[in-house]
GROMACS .gro file of C-alpha atoms in nm:
model
  290
    1UNK     CA    1  -1.037   1.595   1.674
    2UNK     CA    2  -1.281   1.860   1.554
    3UNK     CA    3  -1.248   2.025   1.215
    4UNK     CA    4  -1.142   2.355   1.374
    5UNK     CA    5  -0.876   2.189   1.589
    6UNK     CA    6  -0.720   2.019   1.288
    7UNK     CA    7  -0.699   2.340   1.090
    8UNK     CA    8  -0.555   2.535   1.383
    9UNK     CA    9  -0.283   2.272   1.424
   10UNK     CA   10  -0.200   2.301   1.055
   11UNK     CA   11  -0.188   2.682   1.065
   12UNK     CA   12   0.058   2.681   1.354
   13UNK     CA   13   0.308   2.480   1.148
   14UNK     CA   14   0.311   2.712   0.849
   15UNK     CA   15   0.241   3.083   0.825
   16UNK     CA   16  -0.047   3.122   0.585
   17UNK     CA   17  -0.001   3.348   0.283
   18UNK     CA   18  -0.272   3.385   0.019
   19UNK     CA   19  -0.154   3.401  -0.342
   20UNK     CA   20  -0.268   3.720  -0.513
   21UNK     CA   21  -0.466   3.519  -0.768
   22UNK     CA   22  -0.641   3.294  -0.510
   23UNK     CA   23  -0.984   3.442  -0.579
   24UNK     CA   24  -0.956   3.355  -0.948
   25UNK     CA   25  -0.873   2.991  -0.882
   26UNK     CA   26  -1.161   2.741  -0.873
   27UNK     CA   27  -1.141   2.523  -0.565
   28UNK     CA   28  -1.099   2.152  -0.623
   29UNK     CA   29  -0.970   1.832  -0.465
   30UNK     CA   30  -0.707   1.602  -0.612
   31UNK     CA   31  -0.687   1.255  -0.460
   32UNK     CA   32  -0.327   1.148  -0.512
   33UNK     CA   33  -0.171   0.804  -0.477
   34UNK     CA   34   0.164   0.859  -0.304
   35UNK     CA   35   0.292   0.507  -0.364
   36UNK     CA   36   0.481   0.312  -0.097
   37UNK     CA   37   0.629   0.622   0.068
   38UNK     CA   38   0.945   0.768  -0.087
   39UNK     CA   39   0.909   1.057  -0.334
   40UNK     CA   40   1.090   0.868  -0.612
   41UNK     CA   41   0.780   0.648  -0.654
   42UNK     CA   42   0.550   0.942  -0.730
   43UNK     CA   43   0.422   0.986  -1.085
   44UNK     CA   44   0.490   1.314  -1.263
   45UNK     CA   45   0.121   1.402  -1.233
   46UNK     CA   46   0.138   1.344  -0.857
   47UNK     CA   47   0.446   1.565  -0.817
   48UNK     CA   48   0.275   1.847  -1.008
   49UNK     CA   49  -0.041   1.824  -0.794
   50UNK     CA   50   0.156   1.820  -0.468
   51UNK     CA   51   0.367   2.122  -0.567
   52UNK     CA   52   0.056   2.324  -0.653
   53UNK     CA   53  -0.146   2.233  -0.341
   54UNK     CA   54  -0.266   2.500  -0.101
   55UNK     CA   55  -0.383   2.238   0.151
   56UNK     CA   56  -0.248   1.883   0.191
   57UNK     CA   57  -0.419   1.609   0.392
   58UNK     CA   58  -0.178   1.316   0.417
   59UNK     CA   59  -0.157   0.964   0.556
   60UNK     CA   60   0.092   0.895   0.834
   61UNK     CA   61   0.309   0.674   0.610
   62UNK     CA   62   0.365   0.934   0.338
   63UNK     CA   63   0.739   1.009   0.322
   64UNK     CA   64   0.886   1.333   0.453
   65UNK     CA   65   1.054   1.389   0.114
   66UNK     CA   66   0.709   1.387  -0.045
   67UNK     CA   67   0.581   1.652   0.197
   68UNK     CA   68   0.894   1.857   0.125
   69UNK     CA   69   0.759   1.913  -0.226
   70UNK     CA   70   0.474   2.126  -0.088
   71UNK     CA   71   0.480   2.506  -0.107
   72UNK     CA   72   0.613   2.692   0.198
   73UNK     CA   73   0.272   2.841   0.266
   74UNK     CA   74   0.072   2.521   0.221
   75UNK     CA   75  -0.136   2.398   0.515
   76UNK     CA   76  -0.036   2.043   0.606
   77UNK     CA   77  -0.269   1.819   0.807
   78UNK     CA   78  -0.182   1.464   0.912
   79UNK     CA   79  -0.506   1.264   0.884
   80UNK     CA   80  -0.341   0.927   0.936
   81UNK     CA   81  -0.568   0.657   1.070
   82UNK     CA   82  -0.298   0.435   1.215
   83UNK     CA   83  -0.426   0.134   1.406
   84UNK     CA   84  -0.431   0.225   1.775
   85UNK     CA   85  -0.212   0.531   1.719
   86UNK     CA   86  -0.272   0.864   1.900
   87UNK     CA   87  -0.396   1.153   1.688
   88UNK     CA   88  -0.629   0.933   1.488
   89UNK     CA   89  -0.858   1.131   1.260
   90UNK     CA   90  -1.195   0.996   1.150
   91UNK     CA   91  -1.287   0.988   0.782
   92UNK     CA   92  -1.580   1.227   0.836
   93UNK     CA   93  -1.344   1.495   0.967
   94UNK     CA   94  -1.114   1.444   0.668
   95UNK     CA   95  -1.409   1.480   0.431
   96UNK     CA   96  -1.519   1.798   0.609
   97UNK     CA   97  -1.175   1.957   0.572
   98UNK     CA   98  -1.154   1.873   0.201
   99UNK     CA   99  -1.499   2.017   0.135
  100UNK     CA  100  -1.457   2.340   0.331
  101UNK     CA  101  -1.110   2.423   0.199
  102UNK     CA  102  -1.207   2.350  -0.163
  103UNK     CA  103  -1.525   2.560  -0.121
  104UNK     CA  104  -1.297   2.852  -0.023
  105UNK     CA  105  -1.129   2.829  -0.364
  106UNK     CA  106  -0.823   2.630  -0.257
  107UNK     CA  107  -0.641   2.349  -0.430
  108UNK     CA  108  -0.668   2.058  -0.189
  109UNK     CA  109  -0.459   1.742  -0.221
  110UNK     CA  110  -0.560   1.427  -0.037
  111UNK     CA  111  -0.229   1.241  -0.033
  112UNK     CA  112  -0.277   0.868   0.024
  113UNK     CA  113  -0.022   0.591   0.062
  114UNK     CA  114  -0.025   0.341  -0.223
  115UNK     CA  115  -0.315   0.372  -0.465
  116UNK     CA  116  -0.636   0.542  -0.342
  117UNK     CA  117  -0.854   0.291  -0.528
  118UNK     CA  118  -0.729  -0.003  -0.320
  119UNK     CA  119  -0.828   0.006   0.049
  120UNK     CA  120  -0.812   0.386   0.035
  121UNK     CA  121  -1.177   0.474   0.105
  122UNK     CA  122  -1.187   0.648  -0.229
  123UNK     CA  123  -1.554   0.563  -0.277
  124UNK     CA  124  -1.657   0.739   0.045
  125UNK     CA  125  -1.456   1.047  -0.047
  126UNK     CA  126  -1.598   1.069  -0.399
  127UNK     CA  127  -1.955   1.042  -0.271
  128UNK     CA  128  -1.893   1.321  -0.022
  129UNK     CA  129  -1.731   1.549  -0.280
  130UNK     CA  130  -2.007   1.482  -0.534
  131UNK     CA  131  -2.284   1.556  -0.284
  132UNK     CA  132  -2.113   1.886  -0.200
  133UNK     CA  133  -2.055   1.973  -0.566
  134UNK     CA  134  -1.677   1.987  -0.527
  135UNK     CA  135  -1.474   1.921  -0.846
  136UNK     CA  136  -1.217   1.644  -0.808
  137UNK     CA  137  -0.948   1.451  -0.990
  138UNK     CA  138  -0.784   1.116  -0.912
  139UNK     CA  139  -0.416   1.041  -0.970
  140UNK     CA  140  -0.325   0.671  -0.926
  141UNK     CA  141  -0.018   0.554  -0.737
  142UNK     CA  142   0.201   0.247  -0.698
  143UNK     CA  143  -0.002   0.014  -0.481
  144UNK     CA  144   0.149  -0.187  -0.194
  145UNK     CA  145   0.109  -0.518  -0.379
  146UNK     CA  146   0.329  -0.396  -0.665
  147UNK     CA  147   0.591  -0.253  -0.427
  148UNK     CA  148   0.598  -0.573  -0.222
  149UNK     CA  149   0.619  -0.792  -0.533
  150UNK     CA  150   0.923  -0.595  -0.652
  151UNK     CA  151   1.087  -0.608  -0.309
  152UNK     CA  152   1.045  -0.984  -0.267
  153UNK     CA  153   1.107  -1.066  -0.637
  154UNK     CA  154   0.771  -1.239  -0.641
  155UNK     CA  155   0.541  -1.181  -0.940
  156UNK     CA  156   0.171  -1.148  -0.874
  157UNK     CA  157   0.097  -1.364  -1.178
  158UNK     CA  158   0.274  -1.650  -1.355
  159UNK     CA  159   0.226  -1.804  -1.698
  160UNK     CA  160   0.025  -2.087  -1.543
  161UNK     CA  161  -0.120  -1.872  -1.265
  162UNK     CA  162  -0.331  -1.586  -1.397
  163UNK     CA  163  -0.559  -1.535  -1.097
  164UNK     CA  164  -0.486  -1.281  -0.821
  165UNK     CA  165  -0.702  -1.228  -0.516
  166UNK     CA  166  -0.666  -0.894  -0.338
  167UNK     CA  167  -0.782  -0.916   0.021
  168UNK     CA  168  -0.755  -0.735   0.353
  169UNK     CA  169  -0.565  -0.907   0.630
  170UNK     CA  170  -0.808  -0.757   0.879
  171UNK     CA  171  -1.109  -0.942   0.740
  172UNK     CA  172  -0.997  -1.212   0.495
  173UNK     CA  173  -1.235  -1.456   0.329
  174UNK     CA  174  -1.081  -1.796   0.400
  175UNK     CA  175  -1.304  -1.980   0.145
  176UNK     CA  176  -1.198  -1.730  -0.127
  177UNK     CA  177  -0.829  -1.777  -0.041
  178UNK     CA  178  -0.860  -2.156  -0.049
  179UNK     CA  179  -1.046  -2.145  -0.382
  180UNK     CA  180  -0.776  -1.919  -0.531
  181UNK     CA  181  -0.497  -2.151  -0.415
  182UNK     CA  182  -0.678  -2.454  -0.563
  183UNK     CA  183  -0.691  -2.272  -0.898
  184UNK     CA  184  -0.314  -2.209  -0.882
  185UNK     CA  185  -0.378  -1.842  -0.812
  186UNK     CA  186  -0.197  -1.604  -0.579
  187UNK     CA  187  -0.322  -1.387  -0.295
  188UNK     CA  188  -0.208  -1.035  -0.211
  189UNK     CA  189  -0.309  -0.979   0.150
  190UNK     CA  190  -0.291  -0.614   0.258
  191UNK     CA  191  -0.237  -0.501   0.619
  192UNK     CA  192  -0.189  -0.861   0.725
  193UNK     CA  193   0.101  -0.846   0.973
  194UNK     CA  194  -0.099  -0.849   1.294
  195UNK     CA  195  -0.340  -1.118   1.172
  196UNK     CA  196  -0.109  -1.360   0.990
  197UNK     CA  197  -0.042  -1.589   1.286
  198UNK     CA  198  -0.415  -1.646   1.336
  199UNK     CA  199  -0.500  -1.671   0.964
  200UNK     CA  200  -0.245  -1.939   0.872
  201UNK     CA  201  -0.376  -2.218   1.102
  202UNK     CA  202  -0.724  -2.149   0.966
  203UNK     CA  203  -0.600  -2.184   0.608
  204UNK     CA  204  -0.432  -2.515   0.686
  205UNK     CA  205  -0.738  -2.651   0.866
  206UNK     CA  206  -0.948  -2.562   0.561
  207UNK     CA  207  -0.730  -2.753   0.316
  208UNK     CA  208  -0.438  -2.529   0.222
  209UNK     CA  209  -0.115  -2.736   0.191
  210UNK     CA  210   0.122  -2.660   0.476
  211UNK     CA  211   0.402  -2.631   0.216
  212UNK     CA  212   0.235  -2.328   0.054
  213UNK     CA  213   0.484  -2.042   0.035
  214UNK     CA  214   0.421  -1.696   0.176
  215UNK     CA  215   0.630  -1.388   0.095
  216UNK     CA  216   0.605  -1.143   0.386
  217UNK     CA  217   0.712  -0.787   0.303
  218UNK     CA  218   0.721  -0.504   0.555
  219UNK     CA  219   0.800  -0.138   0.473
  220UNK     CA  220   0.827  -0.210   0.099
  221UNK     CA  221   1.049   0.039  -0.088
  222UNK     CA  222   1.170   0.204   0.235
  223UNK     CA  223   1.512   0.191   0.400
  224UNK     CA  224   1.359  -0.031   0.670
  225UNK     CA  225   1.226  -0.281   0.416
  226UNK     CA  226   1.234  -0.648   0.519
  227UNK     CA  227   1.131  -0.958   0.327
  228UNK     CA  228   1.105  -1.320   0.427
  229UNK     CA  229   0.965  -1.622   0.243
  230UNK     CA  230   0.823  -1.900   0.459
  231UNK     CA  231   0.582  -2.187   0.430
  232UNK     CA  232   0.251  -2.193   0.614
  233UNK     CA  233   0.406  -2.463   0.832
  234UNK     CA  234   0.703  -2.237   0.916
  235UNK     CA  235   0.467  -1.964   1.036
  236UNK     CA  236   0.273  -2.206   1.256
  237UNK     CA  237   0.605  -2.318   1.407
  238UNK     CA  238   0.691  -1.958   1.496
  239UNK     CA  239   0.972  -1.911   1.243
  240UNK     CA  240   0.850  -1.572   1.130
  241UNK     CA  241   1.102  -1.306   1.233
  242UNK     CA  242   0.992  -0.993   1.414
  243UNK     CA  243   0.641  -0.859   1.468
  244UNK     CA  244   0.522  -0.713   1.139
  245UNK     CA  245   0.327  -0.387   1.161
  246UNK     CA  246  -0.037  -0.436   1.064
  247UNK     CA  247  -0.060  -0.153   0.812
  248UNK     CA  248   0.289  -0.175   0.664
  249UNK     CA  249   0.301  -0.548   0.591
  250UNK     CA  250   0.177  -0.724   0.278
  251UNK     CA  251   0.183  -1.097   0.213
  252UNK     CA  252   0.185  -1.274  -0.121
  253UNK     CA  253   0.056  -1.629  -0.081
  254UNK     CA  254   0.071  -1.899  -0.348
  255UNK     CA  255   0.284  -2.055  -0.621
  256UNK     CA  256   0.449  -1.727  -0.718
  257UNK     CA  257   0.620  -1.712  -0.378
  258UNK     CA  258   0.830  -2.014  -0.483
  259UNK     CA  259   1.022  -1.800  -0.732
  260UNK     CA  260   1.287  -1.657  -0.492
  261UNK     CA  261   1.403  -2.013  -0.413
  262UNK     CA  262   1.440  -2.085  -0.786
  263UNK     CA  263   1.635  -1.762  -0.837
  264UNK     CA  264   1.874  -1.850  -0.554
  265UNK     CA  265   1.935  -2.191  -0.710
  266UNK     CA  266   2.014  -2.027  -1.042
  267UNK     CA  267   2.258  -1.785  -0.878
  268UNK     CA  268   2.436  -2.075  -0.706
  269UNK     CA  269   2.471  -2.272  -1.029
  270UNK     CA  270   2.827  -2.229  -1.155
  271UNK     CA  271   2.884  -2.538  -1.372
  272UNK     CA  272   2.994  -2.478  -1.732
  273UNK     CA  273   2.692  -2.535  -1.956
  274UNK     CA  274   2.898  -2.726  -2.212
  275UNK     CA  275   3.096  -2.954  -1.979
  276UNK     CA  276   2.879  -2.964  -1.670
  277UNK     CA  277   2.530  -3.097  -1.608
  278UNK     CA  278   2.243  -2.927  -1.787
  279UNK     CA  279   2.049  -2.679  -1.577
  280UNK     CA  280   1.699  -2.791  -1.493
  281UNK     CA  281   1.476  -2.526  -1.339
  282UNK     CA  282   1.295  -2.632  -1.019
  283UNK     CA  283   0.915  -2.637  -1.064
  284UNK     CA  284   0.746  -2.324  -0.927
  285UNK     CA  285   0.471  -2.529  -0.767
  286UNK     CA  286   0.725  -2.692  -0.540
  287UNK     CA  287   0.640  -3.043  -0.667
  288UNK     CA  288   0.919  -3.273  -0.776
  289UNK     CA  289   0.904  -3.434  -1.117
  290UNK     CA  290   0.841  -3.809  -1.118
   0.00000   0.00000   0.00000
């Protein structure tokens, strides 16, 4: 869509009213991390920025309760770049809207799912704003890896596993993933749902143990949230339930994904500590003691 078309669509949704002090306000852009979706995950700084915005450019996965925080006369433009979805808006058009609206003295909020610094094209946006001499501010948000880790009860690090590799499911580096697993590290693979079934066989063929656990989280922190923990072998055998959405699925691969099994074993343990057998925690690496 052209810049003009996007603005016209936004104007039709809300009747525009200029505040009396608009001319005195310096235009600027605030890039806001909206977290996993629901408004309860917004920081206080994010809530303040959203409530003060004159123009809001938001991702398609930003929650409706977040958009409800906007002023009645705010222009709202969906610039979601959903994979294969109609109404896709290119980044150049988004940049053009931010620049023009801020140059007119408006407070523009670029509302992005998760944290804008992680797979959020923040670098491209900052270059564009800097070249056009537009003041900006960045407010971080809860990234998908943190939301997924909380949902699946899988930490991103362990005492004996201090390495975390953040990668895109769309273009993963298999050698980097294998190297991380060999060093007892964990992998947070963003937007991996569509590509998981093709990635897993490649990992196994390159030396990853088929018993390696994978926590698959879709729609983290939303009412439609689902989690499942499988081995690489399970995924190859087609045991993964459903067809995870590419952009709304994150996978945590590695030793940390063994934790849910240990927690279930602890919950099932009911023997009296004094009279019954002593509890012995299963090893997180999945290896039995000799």
